Coordinates of C-alpha atoms in Angstrom, one line a residue:
Chain O
M172 CA -46.0 27.7 75.6
P173 CA -42.3 27.2 75.5
S174 CA -41.8 27.4 79.3
E175 CA -43.7 24.0 79.6
N176 CA -41.0 22.4 77.6
R177 CA -38.3 23.6 79.9
P178 CA -37.2 21.0 82.5
P179 CA -37.3 22.1 86.2
L180 CA -34.2 23.7 87.4
A181 CA -33.5 21.0 90.0
L182 CA -33.5 18.4 87.2
T183 CA -31.1 20.4 85.1
I184 CA -28.7 20.8 88.0
S185 CA -28.8 17.2 89.0
A186 CA -28.2 16.1 85.4
I187 CA -25.2 18.4 85.1
A188 CA -23.9 17.2 88.5
G189 CA -24.3 13.6 87.3
L190 CA -22.4 14.2 84.1
L191 CA -19.7 16.0 86.0
F192 CA -19.4 13.1 88.5
L193 CA -19.0 10.7 85.6
H194 CA -16.6 12.7 83.5
L195 CA -14.5 14.8 85.9
P196 CA -12.3 11.8 86.9
I197 CA -11.4 11.5 83.3
A198 CA -10.3 15.1 83.2
L199 CA -8.3 14.5 86.4
I200 CA -6.4 11.7 84.6
F201 CA -5.5 14.1 81.9
L202 CA -4.6 16.7 84.5
Y203 CA -2.2 14.4 86.5
A204 CA -0.3 13.6 83.3
F205 CA 1.0 17.1 83.5
T206 CA 1.7 17.3 87.3
T207 CA 5.2 17.9 88.6
D208 CA 4.5 15.6 91.6
E209 CA 5.6 12.1 90.8
R210 CA 4.7 10.2 94.0
T211 CA 1.2 11.2 95.1
Y212 CA -1.7 12.6 93.2
Q213 CA -2.2 15.7 95.3
F214 CA -4.8 18.2 94.3
P215 CA -4.3 20.9 93.0
P216 CA -1.1 19.8 91.3
P217 CA 1.9 21.8 92.7
G218 CA 3.0 22.6 89.1
L219 CA 2.5 21.7 85.5
T220 CA 5.1 20.1 83.2
T221 CA 5.1 18.2 79.9
Q222 CA 8.2 16.2 80.9
W223 CA 6.3 13.0 81.5
F224 CA 5.5 12.6 77.8
A225 CA 9.3 12.5 77.1
V226 CA 9.9 10.2 80.1
A227 CA 7.1 7.8 78.9
W228 CA 8.6 7.8 75.4
N229 CA 12.0 6.8 76.7
R230 CA 10.8 4.2 79.2
A231 CA 11.7 0.8 77.6
D232 CA 9.1 -1.1 79.6
V233 CA 6.2 0.8 78.0
W234 CA 6.7 -0.4 74.5
P235 CA 6.4 -4.2 74.7
P236 CA 2.9 -4.0 76.3
L237 CA 1.8 -1.4 73.8
Y238 CA 2.9 -3.5 70.9
L239 CA 1.4 -6.6 72.4
S240 CA -2.0 -4.8 72.9
L241 CA -2.0 -3.5 69.4
R242 CA -1.1 -6.9 68.0
V243 CA -3.7 -8.7 70.0
A244 CA -6.4 -6.2 69.2
A245 CA -5.6 -6.3 65.5
I246 CA -5.6 -10.1 65.2
S247 CA -8.7 -10.4 67.3
T248 CA -10.5 -7.8 65.2
V249 CA -9.6 -9.5 61.9
M250 CA -10.7 -12.9 63.3
A251 CA -13.9 -11.4 64.5
L252 CA -14.6 -9.7 61.2
I253 CA -14.3 -12.9 59.3
L254 CA -16.0 -15.3 61.7
G255 CA -18.6 -12.8 62.9
T256 CA -19.7 -11.9 59.4
L257 CA -19.9 -15.5 58.3
C258 CA -22.0 -16.3 61.4
A259 CA -24.3 -13.3 60.7
A260 CA -24.7 -14.4 57.1
A261 CA -25.7 -17.9 58.1
M262 CA -28.1 -16.7 60.8
A263 CA -29.8 -14.1 58.6
R264 CA -30.0 -16.0 55.3
S265 CA -31.1 -19.5 56.3
R266 CA -33.5 -21.3 58.6
F267 CA -32.4 -24.5 60.3
F268 CA -33.1 -26.6 63.3
G269 CA -31.7 -25.0 66.5
R270 CA -31.0 -21.7 64.9
D271 CA -32.3 -19.6 67.8
Q272 CA -30.3 -21.7 70.3
I273 CA -27.1 -21.3 68.3
S274 CA -27.8 -17.5 68.0
L275 CA -28.0 -17.4 71.8
L276 CA -24.7 -19.3 72.1
I277 CA -23.0 -16.8 69.9
I278 CA -24.2 -13.9 71.9
L279 CA -23.5 -15.6 75.3
P280 CA -19.8 -14.5 75.7
I281 CA -20.8 -10.9 75.9
A282 CA -23.5 -11.6 78.5
L283 CA -21.2 -13.8 80.5
P284 CA -19.1 -11.9 83.1
G285 CA -15.5 -11.6 81.9
I286 CA -14.2 -13.4 84.9
I287 CA -16.2 -16.5 84.0
T288 CA -15.0 -16.4 80.4
G289 CA -11.4 -16.0 81.7
M290 CA -11.6 -18.8 84.2
S291 CA -13.1 -21.2 81.8
L292 CA -10.6 -20.4 79.1
R293 CA -7.7 -20.8 81.6
S294 CA -8.9 -24.2 82.8
A295 CA -9.5 -25.2 79.2
F296 CA -6.0 -24.2 78.2
A297 CA -4.6 -26.1 81.2
I298 CA -6.5 -29.3 80.4
M299 CA -5.4 -29.1 76.7
E300 CA -1.9 -28.2 77.9
I301 CA -1.8 -25.1 75.7
P302 CA 1.1 -22.9 76.8
F303 CA 0.2 -19.2 77.4
S304 CA 1.2 -17.0 74.5
T305 CA -0.1 -14.1 72.4
W306 CA -2.5 -16.5 70.8
T307 CA -4.2 -17.5 74.1
I308 CA -4.9 -13.8 74.7
V309 CA -6.2 -13.5 71.1
L310 CA -8.5 -16.4 71.7
G311 CA -9.9 -14.9 74.9
H312 CA -10.5 -11.5 73.2
A313 CA -12.0 -13.1 70.1
T314 CA -14.8 -14.6 72.2
F315 CA -16.3 -11.2 72.7
C316 CA -15.0 -9.5 69.5
I317 CA -16.9 -11.9 67.3
V318 CA -20.1 -11.1 69.1
I319 CA -19.6 -7.3 68.5
V320 CA -19.1 -7.9 64.8
Y321 CA -21.8 -10.4 64.6
N322 CA -24.4 -8.1 66.3
N323 CA -23.5 -5.3 63.9
A324 CA -23.5 -7.5 60.8
V325 CA -26.7 -9.3 61.7
A326 CA -28.6 -6.1 62.2
R327 CA -27.5 -4.9 58.8
F328 CA -28.4 -8.2 57.1
R329 CA -31.8 -8.0 58.6
R330 CA -32.3 -4.5 57.1
L331 CA -31.1 -5.6 53.7
S332 CA -33.8 -6.9 51.4
G333 CA -32.9 -10.5 50.8
S334 CA -33.9 -10.2 47.2
I335 CA -31.1 -7.8 46.3
I336 CA -28.8 -10.8 46.3
E337 CA -31.2 -12.6 44.0
A338 CA -31.5 -9.6 41.8
S339 CA -27.7 -9.5 41.4
L340 CA -27.6 -13.1 40.4
D341 CA -30.6 -12.7 38.2
L342 CA -28.7 -9.9 36.3
G343 CA -25.9 -12.2 35.6
A344 CA -23.4 -11.6 38.5
N345 CA -21.6 -14.6 39.9
G346 CA -21.2 -15.1 43.7
F347 CA -18.0 -13.2 44.0
Q348 CA -19.3 -10.2 42.0
T349 CA -22.5 -10.2 44.2
F350 CA -20.4 -10.1 47.3
R351 CA -18.1 -7.4 46.0
H352 CA -20.7 -5.1 44.4
V353 CA -23.8 -5.7 46.4
L354 CA -23.2 -7.3 49.8
L355 CA -20.0 -5.6 50.8
P356 CA -21.0 -2.0 50.1
N357 CA -24.2 -2.6 52.1
L358 CA -22.4 -4.3 55.0
G359 CA -19.3 -2.1 54.8
S360 CA -20.1 0.6 57.4
A361 CA -21.6 -2.0 59.8
L362 CA -18.4 -4.1 59.5
L363 CA -16.2 -1.1 59.9
A364 CA -18.1 0.0 63.0
G365 CA -18.1 -3.5 64.4
G366 CA -14.4 -3.9 63.7
M367 CA -13.6 -0.6 65.4
L368 CA -15.6 -1.4 68.5
A369 CA -14.0 -4.8 68.7
F370 CA -10.6 -3.3 68.4
A371 CA -11.3 -0.8 71.1
L372 CA -12.7 -3.4 73.5
S373 CA -9.8 -5.7 72.9
F374 CA -7.3 -3.0 73.4
D375 CA -8.4 -2.1 76.9
E376 CA -9.6 -5.5 78.1
V377 CA -8.2 -6.5 81.5
I378 CA -10.2 -9.3 83.1
V379 CA -10.1 -12.0 80.4
T380 CA -6.5 -11.0 79.7
T381 CA -5.3 -11.6 83.2
F382 CA -6.5 -15.2 83.0
T383 CA -5.1 -15.9 79.5
A384 CA -1.9 -13.9 79.3
G385 CA 0.6 -15.9 81.3
Q386 CA 3.8 -13.8 81.9
Q387 CA 3.1 -11.2 79.2
S388 CA 1.5 -7.9 79.9
T389 CA -0.9 -6.0 77.7
L390 CA -1.0 -2.3 78.1
P391 CA -4.0 -2.1 80.5
I392 CA -2.4 -4.8 82.7
W393 CA 0.9 -3.0 82.7
M394 CA -0.9 0.2 83.8
L395 CA -2.6 -1.7 86.6
N396 CA 0.8 -2.9 87.9
E397 CA 2.3 0.5 87.5
L398 CA -0.3 2.2 89.7
V399 CA 0.9 0.2 92.6
R400 CA 4.5 1.5 92.3
P401 CA 5.1 5.0 93.6
R402 CA 7.7 6.0 91.0
Q403 CA 7.1 8.2 88.0
R404 CA 3.3 7.9 88.5
P405 CA 2.3 10.5 85.8
V406 CA 3.9 8.2 83.2
T407 CA 0.8 5.9 83.7
N408 CA -1.4 8.9 83.1
V409 CA 0.4 9.6 79.9
V410 CA -0.2 6.0 78.8
A411 CA -3.8 6.3 79.9
I412 CA -4.2 9.2 77.5
V413 CA -2.8 7.0 74.7
V414 CA -5.2 4.2 75.6
F415 CA -8.1 6.7 75.8
V416 CA -7.4 8.1 72.4
T417 CA -6.9 4.7 70.7
T418 CA -10.1 3.3 72.1
F419 CA -12.3 6.4 72.2
V420 CA -11.6 7.6 68.6
P421 CA -12.7 4.2 67.0
I422 CA -15.8 4.1 69.1
L423 CA -16.7 7.6 68.1
I424 CA -16.2 6.8 64.5
A425 CA -18.2 3.6 64.8
Y426 CA -21.0 5.7 66.4
Y427 CA -21.1 8.1 63.6
L428 CA -21.0 5.4 60.9
T429 CA -24.0 3.7 62.2
R430 CA -26.0 6.7 63.4
G431 CA -29.7 6.2 63.0
G432 CA -29.6 2.5 63.4
S433 CA -29.7 0.5 66.6
E434 CA -26.6 -1.3 65.7
I435 CA -23.9 -0.6 68.2
A436 CA -25.0 -3.6 70.1
G437 CA -22.9 -4.9 73.0
G438 CA -21.0 -1.6 73.3
G439 CA -21.2 -2.0 77.1
K440 CA -18.8 -4.8 77.6
Chain M
M264 CA -42.1 -23.4 16.5
I265 CA -40.1 -23.4 19.8
N266 CA -41.9 -22.3 22.9
A267 CA -40.2 -19.6 25.1
V268 CA -40.8 -21.7 28.2
E269 CA -42.1 -25.2 28.5
F270 CA -42.9 -27.1 31.7
A271 CA -43.3 -30.9 31.4
N272 CA -44.9 -32.4 34.5
V273 CA -42.9 -30.1 36.8
S274 CA -43.2 -30.4 40.5
R275 CA -41.6 -28.5 43.4
H276 CA -42.2 -30.0 46.8
F277 CA -41.0 -28.4 50.1
G278 CA -41.1 -31.4 52.5
S279 CA -44.7 -32.4 52.5
V280 CA -45.9 -29.2 50.9
R281 CA -46.6 -29.5 47.2
A282 CA -46.0 -26.0 46.1
V283 CA -46.0 -27.0 42.4
D284 CA -47.5 -30.3 41.6
G285 CA -47.3 -31.8 38.1
V286 CA -47.6 -28.6 36.0
D287 CA -47.6 -28.7 32.2
L288 CA -47.5 -25.5 30.3
S289 CA -46.0 -23.9 27.3
I290 CA -45.5 -20.2 26.8
T291 CA -45.4 -18.9 23.2
E292 CA -42.5 -16.7 22.3
G293 CA -43.5 -13.0 22.3
S294 CA -46.7 -13.5 24.2
F295 CA -47.9 -11.9 27.4
F296 CA -48.5 -14.8 29.8
A297 CA -50.2 -14.3 33.2
M298 CA -50.0 -16.7 36.1
L299 CA -53.1 -16.0 38.2
G300 CA -54.0 -17.5 41.5
P301 CA -54.5 -16.9 45.2
S302 CA -51.4 -16.7 47.5
G303 CA -49.9 -20.1 48.0
S304 CA -51.2 -21.5 44.8
G305 CA -47.8 -22.1 43.3
K306 CA -47.6 -19.3 40.8
T307 CA -44.6 -17.5 42.3
T308 CA -42.8 -20.8 42.7
C309 CA -43.4 -21.4 39.0
L310 CA -41.8 -18.1 38.3
R311 CA -38.8 -18.9 40.5
L312 CA -38.5 -22.2 38.7
I313 CA -38.1 -20.3 35.4
S314 CA -35.6 -17.8 36.9
G315 CA -33.7 -20.6 38.5
F316 CA -34.0 -19.7 42.1
E317 CA -35.9 -22.9 42.7
K318 CA -35.0 -26.3 41.3
P319 CA -37.8 -28.7 40.3
S320 CA -38.3 -31.8 42.4
G321 CA -39.5 -33.5 39.3
G322 CA -40.2 -32.9 35.6
M323 CA -38.3 -30.8 33.1
I324 CA -38.2 -27.1 32.3
R325 CA -37.1 -25.9 28.9
I326 CA -36.3 -22.4 27.9
F327 CA -36.2 -22.0 24.1
G328 CA -35.9 -25.7 23.8
Q329 CA -33.0 -26.0 26.1
D330 CA -33.2 -28.1 29.3
V331 CA -32.2 -25.6 32.1
S332 CA -32.0 -27.9 35.0
M333 CA -28.2 -27.5 35.2
I334 CA -28.1 -23.8 34.5
P335 CA -27.9 -21.4 37.5
P336 CA -29.9 -18.1 37.6
N337 CA -27.0 -15.9 36.5
R338 CA -26.5 -17.8 33.3
R339 CA -30.1 -17.9 32.1
N340 CA -31.2 -15.4 29.5
V341 CA -34.2 -14.5 31.7
N342 CA -34.5 -11.5 34.0
T343 CA -36.9 -10.7 36.8
V344 CA -38.7 -7.6 38.0
F345 CA -39.0 -8.4 41.8
Q346 CA -42.1 -7.8 43.8
D347 CA -40.2 -5.4 46.2
Y348 CA -38.2 -4.1 43.2
A349 CA -34.9 -5.2 45.0
L350 CA -33.1 -2.1 43.8
F351 CA -29.5 -1.8 45.1
P352 CA -29.9 0.9 47.8
H353 CA -26.2 2.0 47.6
M354 CA -26.2 2.7 43.8
N355 CA -27.8 5.5 42.0
V356 CA -30.5 4.8 39.4
R357 CA -28.1 4.7 36.4
D358 CA -25.7 2.3 38.1
N359 CA -28.7 0.1 39.1
V360 CA -29.8 -0.1 35.5
A361 CA -26.3 -0.6 34.2
Y362 CA -25.5 -3.3 36.7
G363 CA -26.2 -6.3 34.4
L364 CA -23.8 -4.9 31.9
M365 CA -21.2 -3.9 34.5
V366 CA -20.9 -7.5 35.8
K367 CA -20.5 -8.7 32.2
G368 CA -17.5 -6.4 31.8
V369 CA -19.1 -4.0 29.3
D370 CA -17.1 -0.7 29.3
K371 CA -18.5 2.4 31.1
R372 CA -19.5 4.4 28.1
T373 CA -21.4 1.7 26.4
R374 CA -23.2 0.6 29.6
Y375 CA -24.2 4.1 30.7
G376 CA -25.4 4.8 27.1
K377 CA -27.6 1.7 27.3
A378 CA -28.8 2.6 30.8
D379 CA -29.8 6.1 29.7
E380 CA -31.6 4.6 26.7
L381 CA -33.6 2.3 28.9
L382 CA -34.3 5.1 31.4
A383 CA -35.7 7.1 28.6
L384 CA -37.9 4.1 27.6
V385 CA -39.4 4.1 31.1
K386 CA -39.6 7.9 31.1
L387 CA -37.1 8.5 33.8
D388 CA -34.5 10.3 31.7
S389 CA -33.5 12.8 34.3
Y390 CA -33.4 10.5 37.3
G391 CA -30.1 8.7 36.7
A392 CA -28.2 10.4 39.5
R393 CA -30.8 9.7 42.2
K394 CA -30.7 7.0 44.8
P395 CA -33.6 4.5 44.9
G396 CA -34.5 5.8 48.3
E397 CA -35.4 9.2 46.7
L398 CA -37.9 7.7 44.3
S399 CA -41.6 7.1 44.6
G400 CA -43.0 3.5 44.4
G401 CA -44.0 3.9 40.7
Q402 CA -40.6 5.3 39.8
R403 CA -38.8 2.5 41.6
Q404 CA -41.0 0.1 39.7
R405 CA -39.8 1.6 36.4
V406 CA -36.2 1.5 37.4
A407 CA -36.6 -2.2 38.3
L408 CA -38.1 -2.7 34.8
A409 CA -35.3 -0.9 33.1
R410 CA -32.7 -2.8 35.0
A411 CA -34.3 -6.1 34.1
L412 CA -34.3 -5.2 30.4
V413 CA -30.7 -4.1 30.2
N414 CA -29.4 -7.6 29.4
E415 CA -32.0 -7.9 26.6
P416 CA -33.6 -11.0 28.1
R417 CA -35.7 -13.2 25.9
V418 CA -38.1 -13.8 28.7
L419 CA -39.0 -11.1 31.3
L420 CA -40.5 -12.4 34.6
L421 CA -42.6 -10.0 36.6
D422 CA -43.5 -11.0 40.2
E423 CA -46.6 -9.0 41.2
P424 CA -44.9 -5.9 40.0
L425 CA -47.9 -3.6 40.4
G426 CA -48.9 -4.9 43.8
A427 CA -47.4 -2.1 45.8
L428 CA -48.8 0.7 43.7
D429 CA -52.0 2.6 44.3
L430 CA -55.0 1.9 42.0
K431 CA -54.6 4.8 39.6
L432 CA -50.9 4.2 39.1
R433 CA -51.5 0.5 38.7
E434 CA -54.0 1.0 35.9
A435 CA -51.6 3.4 34.1
M436 CA -48.7 0.9 34.5
Q437 CA -50.9 -1.9 33.1
D438 CA -51.3 0.0 29.9
E439 CA -47.6 0.9 29.8
L440 CA -46.4 -2.6 30.5
K441 CA -48.7 -4.0 27.7
A442 CA -47.4 -1.3 25.3
L443 CA -43.8 -2.0 26.2
Q444 CA -44.3 -5.7 25.7
R445 CA -45.7 -5.1 22.2
R446 CA -42.9 -2.8 21.3
L447 CA -40.1 -5.0 22.5
G448 CA -41.6 -8.3 21.4
I449 CA -40.1 -10.0 24.5
T450 CA -42.0 -12.8 26.2
F451 CA -43.5 -11.5 29.5
V452 CA -44.4 -13.9 32.2
F453 CA -46.5 -12.1 34.8
V454 CA -47.5 -13.3 38.2
T455 CA -50.6 -11.7 39.9
H456 CA -53.4 -12.5 42.2
D457 CA -55.5 -9.7 40.6
Q458 CA -57.8 -11.3 38.1
G459 CA -58.6 -7.9 36.4
E460 CA -54.9 -7.3 35.8
A461 CA -54.5 -10.8 34.3
L462 CA -57.5 -10.5 32.1
S463 CA -56.8 -7.0 30.8
M464 CA -53.1 -7.5 30.1
A465 CA -52.4 -11.1 29.1
D466 CA -52.7 -13.1 25.9
T467 CA -52.9 -16.3 27.8
V468 CA -53.8 -16.8 31.5
A469 CA -53.0 -19.8 33.6
V470 CA -55.1 -20.1 36.7
F471 CA -53.3 -21.8 39.6
N472 CA -54.9 -23.6 42.5
E473 CA -53.1 -25.6 45.1
G474 CA -49.9 -26.1 43.0
R475 CA -51.8 -27.2 39.9
I476 CA -53.1 -25.4 36.8
A477 CA -56.9 -25.2 37.1
Q478 CA -57.3 -23.8 33.6
I479 CA -55.2 -22.3 30.9
G480 CA -56.6 -20.2 28.0
T481 CA -57.2 -16.8 26.6
P482 CA -58.8 -14.2 29.0
A483 CA -62.1 -14.6 27.2
E484 CA -62.1 -18.4 27.5
I485 CA -61.2 -18.1 31.2
Y486 CA -63.9 -15.5 31.9
D487 CA -66.7 -16.9 29.8
R488 CA -66.1 -20.6 30.0
P489 CA -64.4 -21.5 33.4
R490 CA -63.5 -25.1 33.5
T491 CA -64.0 -25.5 37.3
H492 CA -65.9 -24.1 40.2
F493 CA -62.7 -22.6 41.5
V494 CA -61.9 -20.8 38.3
A495 CA -65.4 -19.4 38.0
D496 CA -65.2 -18.2 41.6
F497 CA -61.8 -16.8 41.5
V498 CA -61.7 -15.1 38.1
G499 CA -65.0 -13.2 38.2
S500 CA -67.8 -12.5 40.5
S501 CA -69.8 -15.0 38.5
N502 CA -72.9 -16.9 39.6
V503 CA -71.9 -20.5 40.3
L504 CA -75.0 -22.7 40.0
S505 CA -75.2 -26.0 41.8
P506 CA -76.2 -29.1 39.7
D507 CA -79.7 -28.9 41.1
M508 CA -80.1 -25.3 40.1
A509 CA -78.6 -26.0 36.7
R510 CA -81.2 -28.8 36.1
S511 CA -84.1 -26.6 37.3
F512 CA -83.0 -24.1 34.6
G513 CA -83.1 -26.8 31.9
A514 CA -79.3 -27.5 31.8
P515 CA -77.6 -30.8 32.6
A516 CA -77.3 -31.6 36.3
R517 CA -73.7 -30.3 36.6
W518 CA -72.0 -27.3 38.1
A519 CA -72.6 -24.3 35.9
S520 CA -71.6 -20.6 35.7
L521 CA -73.7 -17.6 34.7
R522 CA -72.3 -14.1 34.3
P523 CA -74.3 -11.4 36.1
E524 CA -74.3 -9.2 33.1
A525 CA -76.0 -11.9 31.0
V526 CA -78.9 -12.1 33.4
H527 CA -81.8 -9.8 32.5
I528 CA -84.7 -8.8 34.5
V529 CA -87.9 -9.3 32.4
E530 CA -91.6 -8.9 32.7
S531 CA -92.6 -12.0 30.7
N532 CA -91.0 -15.2 29.4
A533 CA -89.0 -15.6 32.6
R534 CA -86.8 -18.7 33.0
A535 CA -86.8 -18.2 36.8
R536 CA -88.3 -16.0 39.4
G537 CA -86.5 -14.5 42.3
T538 CA -86.9 -12.1 45.2
V539 CA -84.5 -9.1 45.4
T540 CA -82.6 -9.4 48.6
A541 CA -79.9 -6.7 48.1
L542 CA -78.9 -3.9 45.8
R543 CA -75.3 -2.9 45.3
Y544 CA -74.7 0.3 43.3
I545 CA -71.3 0.1 41.6
G546 CA -71.1 3.2 39.5
A547 CA -71.5 1.6 36.0
G548 CA -74.7 0.0 37.1
T549 CA -76.3 -1.9 40.0
R550 CA -75.8 -5.5 41.1
V551 CA -79.1 -7.0 42.1
I552 CA -78.8 -10.0 44.4
L553 CA -81.8 -12.3 44.1
A554 CA -83.0 -15.3 46.1
V555 CA -84.1 -18.0 43.7
P556 CA -85.3 -21.6 44.5
G557 CA -82.2 -23.5 45.5
G558 CA -79.8 -20.6 45.8
E559 CA -78.9 -17.1 44.9
I560 CA -78.3 -15.3 41.6
T561 CA -76.7 -11.9 41.0
A562 CA -77.9 -9.9 38.0
F563 CA -76.2 -6.8 36.7
V564 CA -78.5 -3.9 35.7
G565 CA -76.8 -1.3 33.5
K566 CA -77.2 2.5 33.7
G567 CA -80.5 3.7 32.4
L568 CA -82.3 0.4 33.0
K569 CA -85.0 0.0 35.6
V570 CA -83.7 -1.2 38.9
P571 CA -86.2 -3.3 40.9
E572 CA -87.0 -2.5 44.4
Q573 CA -85.8 -4.5 47.4
G574 CA -88.2 -7.3 48.2
A575 CA -89.8 -7.2 44.8
E576 CA -90.4 -10.5 43.0
V577 CA -89.1 -10.4 39.4
G578 CA -88.6 -12.6 36.4
L579 CA -85.2 -13.5 35.2
S580 CA -84.0 -14.5 31.7
W581 CA -80.8 -15.2 29.8
D582 CA -79.7 -16.6 26.5
D583 CA -79.3 -20.4 26.2
T584 CA -75.6 -20.0 25.2
V585 CA -74.5 -18.0 28.3
L586 CA -75.3 -20.7 30.8
H587 CA -71.9 -22.4 30.9
V588 CA -71.8 -26.0 32.2
M589 CA -68.4 -26.7 33.8
E590 CA -66.3 -29.8 33.4
E591 CA -65.6 -30.2 37.1
G592 CA -67.2 -29.2 40.4

């Protein structure tokens, strides 16, 4: 009887209401990027215009934070890809004393509230007298980017039969050939997915960044500051759309790459 | 004559575990050699010592006379058919088979030609474009075999290759493997825990127990004249007689073995008398389990012969030559 499979009407309505509650604000952000009102966000908007895209494009103060965010995200992602993969390889392929404890330590940064990570890094930088720079931001972001890549890679390693590496060696391949022809093709999509997630997370990270950035502003921090000022408000919304696209598209691609596996671990940071 | 593989007092210890402990063996070139034993007996470790994935803790391994202690797995002229087949999941069947040639830098046409040739050999001609995930267990097993043969190894190692197949397929593959080995003339070293498989396929069988070789010999030698209690127990469902029982049957007071099919149920001239405690019909005949003074004896009664009833007391007889006195307990 098909009717038994139909959920009750009340449940359907409340589910739709819940989804709307979660996603309408995002639509509002998009809407206000086109409003003609530059001081308050009044609803409905008095008029619609696309002028803010041009204004945003011509505002000199938008570009340095954007470049900084892209640079930090790119460097953190590359670092995470290398270190996270190596970590995963060590954890998946060998057994040693304290392995489970080390595995927990690697995952800890993602479980730790960002504010704790930020505070501890800031005090560590102060003690070691490291001046704030792009690299201190990168270090902060790498702490959780590595975990994302690690989680993706370790899940894939676990699924791979350990003996395919032995089979490759047995057939005469050297270590490099085995990595290139057997390991990389099998890890590839997991690494791509992990890298994209890491990039997206780094790109919109605020909390750790506020503690490790010093005088520089990444794009999300610039936006936070901009919201307080009552001038040209829709510019912030235009930038928000840019942030949304640069983070949402990679996450979407990562999701489709690893569909069917429980591999998008730590996506909730 | 140079042996294909030679172990001289080879050991492999993992901490305090002696996985392989002082093994000596030599495998004749072109033979079908089976390593038989229960799990944990060291047979797989021995195989991995030949392929190079394990290094001996002591002793020396020679492959065709050459000491291989310094030669890594990828430079040994030995290939392996892995227990789980270990096919590369991202490559199609043809690329899997051609892999060994690809990493050597053989050009595409030559290596695909050779791959197709081997796929024909294992009767998978039309499967080249498929992915391993689209094949059945038996087909994967053949691909693994073809892939391991592409480099024309002088020794082929097979690690329980039939373990994952169902009974009917396993029997068919046994015949095929044996035929393939004859045709190619390559030395096959085959690890198994299935005594039937070892006896039916191998020229020589080494029975492993606790890291050591309990007995090495032809299948007939292993089956008819087990050297130890363990071999007799493991290789066949043989009657193992205690020294006391052996003496009561007129043999020396040592452990002895007696094959069930050599025990006849007779009316007169009985060597012993026993009471039937159980009957087990196994298709080709019936196994009759009898209580005798000092223990238990199983007799095999073939089709068409009279099967005694449960609880009946019957006479037992056998030829002098079939009661085999073992060297060790």
